[in-house]
CSV table of N, CA and C in Angstrom, one decimal:
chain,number,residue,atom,x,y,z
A,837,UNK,N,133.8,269.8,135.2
A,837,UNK,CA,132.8,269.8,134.2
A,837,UNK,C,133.5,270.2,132.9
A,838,UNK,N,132.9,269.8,131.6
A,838,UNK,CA,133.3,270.1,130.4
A,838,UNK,C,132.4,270.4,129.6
A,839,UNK,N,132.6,271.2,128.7
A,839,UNK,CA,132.0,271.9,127.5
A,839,UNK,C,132.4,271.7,125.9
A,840,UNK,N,131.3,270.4,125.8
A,840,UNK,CA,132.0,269.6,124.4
A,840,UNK,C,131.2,270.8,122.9
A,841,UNK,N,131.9,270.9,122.2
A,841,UNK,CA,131.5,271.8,120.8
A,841,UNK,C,131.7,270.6,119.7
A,842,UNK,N,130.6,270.5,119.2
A,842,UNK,CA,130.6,269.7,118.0
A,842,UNK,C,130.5,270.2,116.6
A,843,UNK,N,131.3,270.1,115.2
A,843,UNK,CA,130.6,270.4,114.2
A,843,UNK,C,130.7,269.7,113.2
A,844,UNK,N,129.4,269.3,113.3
A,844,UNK,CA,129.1,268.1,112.0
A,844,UNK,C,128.5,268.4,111.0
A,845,UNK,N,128.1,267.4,110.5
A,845,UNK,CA,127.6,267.6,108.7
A,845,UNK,C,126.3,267.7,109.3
A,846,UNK,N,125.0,268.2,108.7
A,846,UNK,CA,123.9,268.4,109.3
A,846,UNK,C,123.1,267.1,109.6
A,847,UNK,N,122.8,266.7,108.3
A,847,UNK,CA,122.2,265.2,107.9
A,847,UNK,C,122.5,264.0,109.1
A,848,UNK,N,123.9,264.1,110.0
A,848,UNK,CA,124.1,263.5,111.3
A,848,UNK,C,123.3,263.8,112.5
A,849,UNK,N,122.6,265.1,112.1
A,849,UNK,CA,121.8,265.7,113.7
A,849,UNK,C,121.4,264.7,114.6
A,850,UNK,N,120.6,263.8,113.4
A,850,UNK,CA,119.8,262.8,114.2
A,850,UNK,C,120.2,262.1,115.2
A,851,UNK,N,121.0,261.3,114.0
A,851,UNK,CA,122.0,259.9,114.4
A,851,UNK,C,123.0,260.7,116.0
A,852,UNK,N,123.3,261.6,115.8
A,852,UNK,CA,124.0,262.0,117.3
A,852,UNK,C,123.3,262.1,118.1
A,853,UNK,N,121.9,263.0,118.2
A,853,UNK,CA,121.0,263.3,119.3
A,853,UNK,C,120.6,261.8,120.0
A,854,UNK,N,120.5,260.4,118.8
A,854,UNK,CA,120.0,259.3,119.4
A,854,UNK,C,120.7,258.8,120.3
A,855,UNK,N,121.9,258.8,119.5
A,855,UNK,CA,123.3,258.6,120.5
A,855,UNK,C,123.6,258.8,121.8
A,856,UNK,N,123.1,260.2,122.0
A,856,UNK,CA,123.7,260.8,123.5
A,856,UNK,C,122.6,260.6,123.9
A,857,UNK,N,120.8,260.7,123.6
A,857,UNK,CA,119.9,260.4,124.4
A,857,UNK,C,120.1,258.8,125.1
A,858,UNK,N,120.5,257.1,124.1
A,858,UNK,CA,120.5,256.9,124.8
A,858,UNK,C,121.5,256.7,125.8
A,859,UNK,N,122.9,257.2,126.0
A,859,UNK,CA,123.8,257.2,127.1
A,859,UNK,C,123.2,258.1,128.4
A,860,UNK,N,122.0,258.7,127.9
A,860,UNK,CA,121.8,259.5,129.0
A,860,UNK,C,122.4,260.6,129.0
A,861,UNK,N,122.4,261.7,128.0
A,861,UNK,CA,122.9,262.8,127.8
A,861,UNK,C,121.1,264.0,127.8
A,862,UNK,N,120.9,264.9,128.9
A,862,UNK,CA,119.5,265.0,128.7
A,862,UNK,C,119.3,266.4,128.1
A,863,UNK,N,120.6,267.2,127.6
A,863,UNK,CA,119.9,268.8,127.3
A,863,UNK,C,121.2,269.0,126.2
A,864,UNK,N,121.2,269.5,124.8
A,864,UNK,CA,122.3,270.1,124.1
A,864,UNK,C,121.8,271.1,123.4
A,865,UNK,N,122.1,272.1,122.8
A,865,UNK,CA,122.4,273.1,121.7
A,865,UNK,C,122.9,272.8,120.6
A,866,UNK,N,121.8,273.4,119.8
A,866,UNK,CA,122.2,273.1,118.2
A,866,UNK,C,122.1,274.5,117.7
A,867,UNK,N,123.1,274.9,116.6
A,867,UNK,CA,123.0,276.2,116.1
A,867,UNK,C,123.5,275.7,114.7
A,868,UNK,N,122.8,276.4,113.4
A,868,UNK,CA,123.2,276.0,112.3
A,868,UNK,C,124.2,277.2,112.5
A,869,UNK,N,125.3,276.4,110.9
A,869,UNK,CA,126.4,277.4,111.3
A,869,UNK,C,127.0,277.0,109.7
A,870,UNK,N,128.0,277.8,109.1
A,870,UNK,CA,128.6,277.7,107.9
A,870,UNK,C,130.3,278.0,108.0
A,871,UNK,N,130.7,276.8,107.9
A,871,UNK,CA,132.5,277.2,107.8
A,871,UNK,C,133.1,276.5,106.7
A,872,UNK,N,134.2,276.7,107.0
A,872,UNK,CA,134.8,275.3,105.6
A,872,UNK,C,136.3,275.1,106.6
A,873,UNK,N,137.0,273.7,106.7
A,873,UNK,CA,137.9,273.1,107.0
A,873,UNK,C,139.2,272.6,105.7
A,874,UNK,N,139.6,271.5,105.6
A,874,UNK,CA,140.7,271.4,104.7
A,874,UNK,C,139.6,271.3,103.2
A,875,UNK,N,138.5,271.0,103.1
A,875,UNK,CA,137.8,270.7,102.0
A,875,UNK,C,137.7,272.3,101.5
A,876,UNK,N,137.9,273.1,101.8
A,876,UNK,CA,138.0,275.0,101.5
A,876,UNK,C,136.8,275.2,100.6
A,877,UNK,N,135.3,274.8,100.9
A,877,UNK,CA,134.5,274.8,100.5
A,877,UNK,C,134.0,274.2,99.1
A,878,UNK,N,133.5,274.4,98.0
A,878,UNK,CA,133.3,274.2,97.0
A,878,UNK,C,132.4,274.1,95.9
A,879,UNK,N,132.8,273.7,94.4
A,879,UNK,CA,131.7,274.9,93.5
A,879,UNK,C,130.7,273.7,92.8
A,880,UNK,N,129.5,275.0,92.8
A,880,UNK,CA,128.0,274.3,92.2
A,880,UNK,C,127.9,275.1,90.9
A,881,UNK,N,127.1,274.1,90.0
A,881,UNK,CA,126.6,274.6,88.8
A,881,UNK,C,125.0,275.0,89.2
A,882,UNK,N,124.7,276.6,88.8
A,882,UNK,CA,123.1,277.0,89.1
A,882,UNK,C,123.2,278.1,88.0
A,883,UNK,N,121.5,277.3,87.5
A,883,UNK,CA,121.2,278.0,85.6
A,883,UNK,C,122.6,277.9,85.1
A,884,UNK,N,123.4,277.1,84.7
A,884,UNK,CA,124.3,277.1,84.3
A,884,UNK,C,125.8,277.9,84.3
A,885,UNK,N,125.6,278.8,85.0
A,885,UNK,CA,126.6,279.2,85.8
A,885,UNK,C,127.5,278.9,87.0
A,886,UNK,N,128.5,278.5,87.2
A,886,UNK,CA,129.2,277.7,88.0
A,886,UNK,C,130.0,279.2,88.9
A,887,UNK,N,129.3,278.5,90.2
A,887,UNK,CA,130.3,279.6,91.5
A,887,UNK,C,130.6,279.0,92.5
A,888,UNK,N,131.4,279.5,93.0
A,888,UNK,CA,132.2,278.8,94.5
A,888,UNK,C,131.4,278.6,95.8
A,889,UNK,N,131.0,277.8,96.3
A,889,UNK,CA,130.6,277.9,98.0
A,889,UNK,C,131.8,278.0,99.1
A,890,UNK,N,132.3,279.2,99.3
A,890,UNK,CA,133.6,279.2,100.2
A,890,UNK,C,132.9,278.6,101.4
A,891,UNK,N,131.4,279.0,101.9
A,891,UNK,CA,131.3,277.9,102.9
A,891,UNK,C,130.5,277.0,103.2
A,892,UNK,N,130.9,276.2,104.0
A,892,UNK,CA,130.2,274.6,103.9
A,892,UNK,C,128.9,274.5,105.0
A,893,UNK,N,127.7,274.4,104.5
A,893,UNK,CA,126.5,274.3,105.8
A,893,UNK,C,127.0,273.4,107.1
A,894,UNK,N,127.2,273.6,108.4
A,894,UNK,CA,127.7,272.6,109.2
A,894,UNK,C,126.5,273.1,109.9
A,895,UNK,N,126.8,272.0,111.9
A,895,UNK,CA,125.6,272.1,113.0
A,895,UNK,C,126.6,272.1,113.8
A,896,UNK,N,126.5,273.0,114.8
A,896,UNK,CA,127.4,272.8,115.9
A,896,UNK,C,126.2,272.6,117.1
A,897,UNK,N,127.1,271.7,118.1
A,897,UNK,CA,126.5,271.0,118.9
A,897,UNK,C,126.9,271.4,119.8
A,898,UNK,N,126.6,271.7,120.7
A,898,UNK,CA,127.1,272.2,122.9
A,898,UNK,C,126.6,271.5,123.8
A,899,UNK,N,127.7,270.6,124.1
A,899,UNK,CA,127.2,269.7,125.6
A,899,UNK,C,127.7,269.8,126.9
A,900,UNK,N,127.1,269.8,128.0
A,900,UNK,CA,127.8,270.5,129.2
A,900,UNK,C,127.7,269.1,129.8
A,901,UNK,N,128.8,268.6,130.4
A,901,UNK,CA,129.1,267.3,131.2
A,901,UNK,C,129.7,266.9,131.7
A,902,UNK,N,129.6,266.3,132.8
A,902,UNK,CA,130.6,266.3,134.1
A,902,UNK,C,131.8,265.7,134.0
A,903,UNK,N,133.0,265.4,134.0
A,903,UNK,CA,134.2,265.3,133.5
A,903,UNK,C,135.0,263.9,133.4
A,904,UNK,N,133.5,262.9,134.2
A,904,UNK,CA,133.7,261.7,134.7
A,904,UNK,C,133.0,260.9,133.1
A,905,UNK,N,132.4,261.5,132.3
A,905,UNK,CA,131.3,261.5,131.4
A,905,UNK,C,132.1,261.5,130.0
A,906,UNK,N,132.8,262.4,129.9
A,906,UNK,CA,133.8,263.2,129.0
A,906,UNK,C,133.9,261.9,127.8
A,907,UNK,N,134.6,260.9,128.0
A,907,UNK,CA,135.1,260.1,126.7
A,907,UNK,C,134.0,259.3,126.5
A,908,UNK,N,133.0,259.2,127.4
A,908,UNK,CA,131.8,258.2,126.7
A,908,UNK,C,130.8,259.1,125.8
A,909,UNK,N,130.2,260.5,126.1
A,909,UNK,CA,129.9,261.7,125.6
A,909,UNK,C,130.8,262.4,124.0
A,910,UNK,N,131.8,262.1,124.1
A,910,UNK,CA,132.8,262.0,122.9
A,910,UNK,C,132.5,261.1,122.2
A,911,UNK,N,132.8,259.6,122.2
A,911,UNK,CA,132.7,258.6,121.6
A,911,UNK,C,131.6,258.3,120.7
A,912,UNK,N,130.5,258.8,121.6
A,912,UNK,CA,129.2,258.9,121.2
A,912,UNK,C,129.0,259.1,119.9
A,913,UNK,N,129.4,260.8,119.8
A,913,UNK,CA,130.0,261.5,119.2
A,913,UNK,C,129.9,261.1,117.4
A,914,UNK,N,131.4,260.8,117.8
A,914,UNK,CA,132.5,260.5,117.0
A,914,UNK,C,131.7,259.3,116.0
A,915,UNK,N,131.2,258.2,117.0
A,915,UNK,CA,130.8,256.8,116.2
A,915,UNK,C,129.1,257.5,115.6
A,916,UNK,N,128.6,258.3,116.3
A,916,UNK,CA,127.2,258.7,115.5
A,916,UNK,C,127.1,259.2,114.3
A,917,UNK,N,128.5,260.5,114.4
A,917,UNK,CA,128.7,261.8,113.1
A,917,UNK,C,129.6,261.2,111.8
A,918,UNK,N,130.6,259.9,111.9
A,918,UNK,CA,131.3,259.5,111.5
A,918,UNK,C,130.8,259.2,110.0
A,919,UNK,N,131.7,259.8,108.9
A,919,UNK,CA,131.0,259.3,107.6
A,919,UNK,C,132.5,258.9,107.0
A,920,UNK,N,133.3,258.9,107.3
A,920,UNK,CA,134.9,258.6,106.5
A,920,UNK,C,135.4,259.8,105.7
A,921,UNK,N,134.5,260.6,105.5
A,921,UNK,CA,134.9,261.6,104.5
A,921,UNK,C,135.3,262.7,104.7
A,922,UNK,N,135.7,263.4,103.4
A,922,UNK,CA,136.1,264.7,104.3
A,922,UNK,C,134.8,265.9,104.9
A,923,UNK,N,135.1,266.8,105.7
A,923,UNK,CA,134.3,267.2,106.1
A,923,UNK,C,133.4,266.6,107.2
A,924,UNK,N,133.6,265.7,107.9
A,924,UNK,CA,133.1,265.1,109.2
A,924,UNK,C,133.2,266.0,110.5
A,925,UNK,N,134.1,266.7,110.2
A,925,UNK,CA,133.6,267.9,111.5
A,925,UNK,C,135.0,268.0,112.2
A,926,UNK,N,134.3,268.4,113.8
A,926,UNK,CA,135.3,268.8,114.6
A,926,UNK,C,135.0,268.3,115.9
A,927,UNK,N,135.8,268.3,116.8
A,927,UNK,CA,135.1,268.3,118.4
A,927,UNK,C,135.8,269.2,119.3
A,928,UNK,N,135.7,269.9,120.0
A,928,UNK,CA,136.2,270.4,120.9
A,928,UNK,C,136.2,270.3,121.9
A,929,UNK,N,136.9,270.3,123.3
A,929,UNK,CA,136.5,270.1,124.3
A,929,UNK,C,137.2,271.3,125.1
A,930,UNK,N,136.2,272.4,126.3
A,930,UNK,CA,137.0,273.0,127.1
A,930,UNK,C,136.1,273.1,128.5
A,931,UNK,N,137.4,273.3,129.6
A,931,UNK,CA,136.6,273.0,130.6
A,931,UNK,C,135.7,274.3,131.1
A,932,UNK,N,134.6,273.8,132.1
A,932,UNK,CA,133.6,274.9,132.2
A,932,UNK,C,133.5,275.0,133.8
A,933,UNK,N,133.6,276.1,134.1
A,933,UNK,CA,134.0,277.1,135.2
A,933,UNK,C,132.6,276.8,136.3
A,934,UNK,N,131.8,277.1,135.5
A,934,UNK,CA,130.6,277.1,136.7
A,934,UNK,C,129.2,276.9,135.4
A,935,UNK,N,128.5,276.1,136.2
A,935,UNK,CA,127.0,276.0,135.8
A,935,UNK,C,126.1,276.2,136.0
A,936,UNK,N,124.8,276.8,136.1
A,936,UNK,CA,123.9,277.2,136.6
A,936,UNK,C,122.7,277.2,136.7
A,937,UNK,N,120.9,276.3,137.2
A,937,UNK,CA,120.0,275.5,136.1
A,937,UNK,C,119.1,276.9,136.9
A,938,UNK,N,118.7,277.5,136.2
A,938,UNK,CA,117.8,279.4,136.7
A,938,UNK,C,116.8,279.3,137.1
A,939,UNK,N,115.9,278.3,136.8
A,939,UNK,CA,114.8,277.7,137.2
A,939,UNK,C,114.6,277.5,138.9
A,940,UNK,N,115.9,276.5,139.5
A,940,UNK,CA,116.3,276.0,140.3
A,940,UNK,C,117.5,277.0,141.5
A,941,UNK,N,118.2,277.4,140.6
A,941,UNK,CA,119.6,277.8,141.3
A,941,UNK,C,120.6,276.8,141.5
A,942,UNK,N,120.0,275.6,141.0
A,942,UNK,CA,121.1,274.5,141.1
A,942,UNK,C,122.5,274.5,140.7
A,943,UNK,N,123.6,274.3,141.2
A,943,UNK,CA,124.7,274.9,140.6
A,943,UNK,C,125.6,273.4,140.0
A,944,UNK,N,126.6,273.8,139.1
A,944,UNK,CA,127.2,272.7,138.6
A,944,UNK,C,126.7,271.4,138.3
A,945,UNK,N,127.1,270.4,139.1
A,945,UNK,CA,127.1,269.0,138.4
A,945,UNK,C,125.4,268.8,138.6
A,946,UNK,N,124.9,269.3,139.7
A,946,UNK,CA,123.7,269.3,139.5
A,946,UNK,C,122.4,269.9,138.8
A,947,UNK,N,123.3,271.1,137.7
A,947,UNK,CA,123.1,271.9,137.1
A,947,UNK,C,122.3,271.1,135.5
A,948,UNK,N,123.5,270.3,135.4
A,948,UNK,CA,123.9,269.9,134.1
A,948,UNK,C,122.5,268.6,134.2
């Protein structure tokens, strides 16, 4: 099993969730979140005062998926969030130990 972390530009939420719903992706996590990457954030004019945004509004995304899934779950991804620009995000991928659905007790792949 694997534990995909996404962080994209917000405005992509959509276009990803459609993505993996339809591959058949059925449960993820969304948390807003604020970082900055090689674009090191950057400055806005407000009432005419100009200040820095060191950080950039992002969504990070958490998908749990069985490891046979991995590059089509990715791809998904990648072609949903994609804008050419800078600031298109990140992905991560690490593997995940154990799963657990609390409801059920179902464990792992049948977890997910």
């Amino acid at each position: 099993m694997k534990l995909i972390t996404a962080i994209i530009k917000p405005f992509k939420l959509d276009e990803v969730r459609d993505a993996l719903s339809e591959i058949g992706v059925q449960g993820m996590t969304v948390t807003e979140v604020k970082g900055f990457g090689r674009q090191k954030g950057h400055t806005e004019l407000y009432r005419g005062a100009e200040y820095v945004v060191d950080f950039v509004p992002k969504v990070k995304l958490e998908v749990a998926v069985s490891s046979d899934r991995l590059d089509q779950v990715v791809d998904a991804i990648v072609q949903a969030s994609q804008t050419g620009k800078l600031g298109d995000g990140k992905i991560f991928v690490y593997d995940l130990d154990r799963a657990i659905r609390i409801r059920t007790g179902e464990l792992d792949d049948d977890a997910l």
